[in-house]
Amino acid sequence: MLPADCAGCRQRRPGLRHGVCPECAATLDALRPRPVRPTPAPPGLPPCVALGPYAGPLREALLAYKEHGRHGLARPLGALLAEVVAAAVGPVRPVVLAPVPDTAAAARARYGDHMDRLARRCADRLRAAGWPVRVLRPLRALPRPDSLTLDSAGRAAAAEAAFRARPRADRAGGGVTVVLDDIVTTGVTLAAVSRVLAATGRAPAVAAVLAATEKRHQS
């Protein structure tokens, strides 16, 4: 049975389309990609563009998709991610999308790699708009501790050791390499992925994400 509640506001609403109500869909459509950068930025972090802050309907839709099995949201979220990629890259040109991989355990728990699914939906939308796009999975994610149990230094160390290049990764062909992720917080994951990609000869030009957390300042 299809869920009857909106993924953006969690309310039971009529007229859901791709899992969100018209009001939440309008809120998501109004978001515009913008450059973001954590402070301090970790070494190796490429320029990063996000659709919006990790709040409101965007946050709720990401949680519903990533943690609550609402896989149907891959289509609208992938379309939104395509807008971020287009804004980050600029004029139409060949693009290589490199999603941040899930660990094997996370992929099993989520019934598939959530970013790989989003990347393919993103690529479909870009191709429909005339972009030459490939999706590559040149990296694998190693088991790592839960980030909620770590301080900032611990998260950076865990991210540094979390990714390895696949032995037979496809490194042929040109195009602008874009790292994809759902959320950027400290930037350590994107930086670690970018450093491993650079070591394989495919240094990313930019990172594209759906949401960026905003640092809260204490009064």
Short mmCIF file of N, CA and C in Angstrom, two decimals, residues 85-95 125-133 175-176:
data_model
loop_
_atom_site.label_atom_id
_atom_site.label_comp_id
_atom_site.label_asym_id
_atom_site.label_seq_id
_atom_site.Cartn_x
_atom_site.Cartn_y
_atom_site.Cartn_z
N VAL A 85 23.47 19.86 -9.59
CA VAL A 85 24.60 19.54 -10.46
C VAL A 85 24.70 20.56 -11.60
N ALA A 86 23.58 20.87 -12.23
CA ALA A 86 23.58 21.82 -13.34
C ALA A 86 24.09 23.19 -12.88
N ALA A 87 23.64 23.62 -11.70
CA ALA A 87 24.10 24.92 -11.19
C ALA A 87 25.57 24.89 -10.83
N ALA A 88 26.05 23.75 -10.32
CA ALA A 88 27.44 23.65 -9.90
C ALA A 88 28.40 23.58 -11.08
N VAL A 89 27.98 22.92 -12.15
CA VAL A 89 28.88 22.69 -13.30
C VAL A 89 28.85 23.85 -14.28
N GLY A 90 27.69 24.46 -14.47
CA GLY A 90 27.60 25.57 -15.40
C GLY A 90 27.09 25.12 -16.76
N PRO A 91 27.73 25.56 -17.86
CA PRO A 91 27.26 25.18 -19.19
C PRO A 91 27.25 23.67 -19.38
N VAL A 92 26.35 23.20 -20.25
CA VAL A 92 26.23 21.77 -20.51
C VAL A 92 27.54 21.21 -21.05
N ARG A 93 27.99 20.13 -20.44
CA ARG A 93 29.23 19.46 -20.84
C ARG A 93 29.19 18.03 -20.30
N PRO A 94 30.10 17.15 -20.75
CA PRO A 94 30.12 15.80 -20.19
C PRO A 94 30.38 15.81 -18.69
N VAL A 95 29.63 15.00 -17.95
CA VAL A 95 29.71 14.96 -16.50
C VAL A 95 29.82 13.51 -16.04
N ARG A 125 17.50 12.66 -15.24
CA ARG A 125 16.98 14.02 -15.45
C ARG A 125 17.96 14.86 -16.27
N LEU A 126 19.25 14.74 -15.98
CA LEU A 126 20.25 15.50 -16.73
C LEU A 126 20.29 15.07 -18.19
N ARG A 127 20.22 13.77 -18.44
CA ARG A 127 20.23 13.29 -19.84
C ARG A 127 19.02 13.81 -20.59
N ALA A 128 17.87 13.85 -19.93
CA ALA A 128 16.66 14.36 -20.58
C ALA A 128 16.81 15.82 -20.97
N ALA A 129 17.70 16.54 -20.25
CA ALA A 129 17.96 17.95 -20.56
C ALA A 129 19.15 18.12 -21.51
N GLY A 130 19.69 17.03 -22.02
CA GLY A 130 20.75 17.12 -23.02
C GLY A 130 22.16 16.98 -22.50
N TRP A 131 22.33 16.59 -21.23
CA TRP A 131 23.67 16.45 -20.66
C TRP A 131 24.23 15.05 -20.94
N PRO A 132 25.48 14.95 -21.42
CA PRO A 132 26.14 13.64 -21.48
C PRO A 132 26.62 13.26 -20.07
N VAL A 133 26.05 12.20 -19.50
CA VAL A 133 26.29 11.87 -18.10
C VAL A 133 26.63 10.39 -17.95
N GLY A 175 35.27 14.24 -18.77
CA GLY A 175 34.08 14.81 -18.17
C GLY A 175 34.39 15.40 -16.81
N VAL A 176 33.56 16.32 -16.40
CA VAL A 176 33.69 16.95 -15.09
C VAL A 176 33.21 15.97 -14.02
#
